[in-house]
Short mmCIF file of C-alpha atoms in Angstrom, two decimals:
data_model
loop_
_atom_site.label_atom_id
_atom_site.label_comp_id
_atom_site.label_asym_id
_atom_site.label_seq_id
_atom_site.Cartn_x
_atom_site.Cartn_y
_atom_site.Cartn_z
CA MET G 1100 11.07 78.03 68.15
CA ARG G 1101 13.95 77.03 66.47
CA SER G 1102 14.97 73.72 65.19
CA PRO G 1103 18.16 72.27 66.84
CA PHE G 1104 18.92 71.12 63.49
CA GLU G 1105 19.28 74.80 61.97
CA ASP G 1106 22.20 76.93 62.03
CA PRO G 1107 22.65 78.93 65.21
CA GLY G 1108 24.49 81.45 62.97
CA GLN G 1109 27.46 82.00 65.41
CA GLY G 1110 29.92 79.57 64.22
CA GLU G 1111 29.98 77.88 67.31
CA GLU G 1112 30.66 74.06 67.72
CA SER G 1113 26.80 73.06 67.32
CA HIS G 1114 26.42 69.91 65.48
CA LEU G 1115 27.99 66.52 65.12
CA VAL G 1116 28.06 63.93 62.37
CA LEU G 1117 26.87 60.63 63.29
CA THR G 1118 27.04 57.37 61.22
CA ASN G 1119 25.02 54.00 61.98
CA ALA G 1120 25.67 50.20 61.05
CA ALA G 1121 24.14 50.71 57.67
CA GLY G 1122 26.61 53.51 56.91
CA GLU G 1123 23.89 56.14 56.89
CA HIS G 1124 25.00 59.82 58.12
CA SER G 1125 23.03 62.38 59.96
CA MET G 1126 23.76 65.76 61.55
CA TRP G 1127 22.75 65.91 65.05
CA PRO G 1128 22.95 68.68 67.77
CA ALA G 1129 26.22 68.41 70.07
CA PHE G 1130 23.72 69.00 73.19
CA ALA G 1131 21.68 66.13 72.60
CA ASP G 1132 22.07 62.25 73.56
CA LEU G 1133 23.15 60.22 70.65
CA PRO G 1134 20.25 58.14 69.33
CA GLU G 1135 20.87 54.58 70.28
CA GLY G 1136 22.96 52.88 67.25
CA TRP G 1137 24.83 55.76 65.86
CA THR G 1138 28.37 56.62 66.71
CA VAL G 1139 30.24 60.15 66.09
CA THR G 1140 32.17 60.31 63.16
CA LEU G 1141 32.69 64.09 63.03
CA PRO G 1142 32.92 65.78 66.48
CA ALA G 1143 31.14 68.94 67.44
CA THR G 1144 31.85 71.79 64.97
CA GLY G 1145 30.12 74.50 63.16
CA HIS G 1146 26.87 73.86 61.18
CA ARG G 1147 28.47 74.51 57.57
CA ALA G 1148 31.44 71.98 58.31
CA CYS G 1149 29.24 69.19 59.23
CA LEU G 1150 27.01 70.30 55.81
CA ASP G 1151 30.51 69.88 53.99
CA HIS G 1152 31.39 66.52 55.45
CA LEU G 1153 27.69 65.28 55.08
CA GLU G 1154 28.28 66.26 51.17
CA ARG G 1155 31.59 64.70 50.84
CA ALA G 1156 30.10 61.19 52.26
CA ALA G 1157 27.15 61.30 49.89
CA ALA G 1158 29.49 61.88 47.05
CA ARG G 1159 31.68 58.98 48.21
CA SER G 1160 28.57 56.76 48.64
CA ALA G 1161 27.18 57.65 45.12
CA SER G 1162 30.60 56.93 43.62
CA THR G 1163 30.79 53.35 45.25
CA SER G 1164 27.28 52.53 44.45
CA THR G 1165 27.61 53.41 40.86
CA THR G 1166 30.90 51.54 41.00
CA GLU G 1167 29.42 48.48 42.40
CA HIS G 1168 26.54 48.64 40.25
CA THR G 1169 28.47 49.01 37.09
CA ALA G 1170 30.84 46.01 38.28
CA GLY G 1171 27.77 43.90 38.78
CA LEU G 1172 26.41 44.71 35.17
CA ARG G 1173 30.04 44.36 33.47
CA PRO G 1174 32.32 42.21 35.43
CA GLU G 1175 35.23 43.56 33.41
CA LEU G 1176 34.85 46.95 34.84
CA SER G 1177 35.41 45.52 38.12
CA GLY G 1178 38.62 43.26 37.15
CA ALA G 1179 36.83 40.13 37.44
CA THR G 1180 37.72 37.76 34.75
CA GLN G 1181 35.24 35.38 33.02
#
C-alpha cells in the first residue's frame, strides 16, 4: 500500500502545503481532511511543487532564525544602539 505522502507520479494536484500557528509547514494529501489548527498556504498542486515550496519556507525560516540569533548576540547587527 502506498503512503498518501508519496508522489503519485502523474503530475496531478495531489498535495497541499499547510502551516500551523507556530509557523511549521507540512505537506498534506489533497483528499484528506485538514488537521485541526492547520491552514492551507499552498492550494492543491503537484508533489514536486509542494516540496519546492517547503524547501523555500525552510530556507526563509533558517535565514530568519540566524538573523534573530545573530542580532541577539550582537545588537549592532540588528541596527540596535547601545
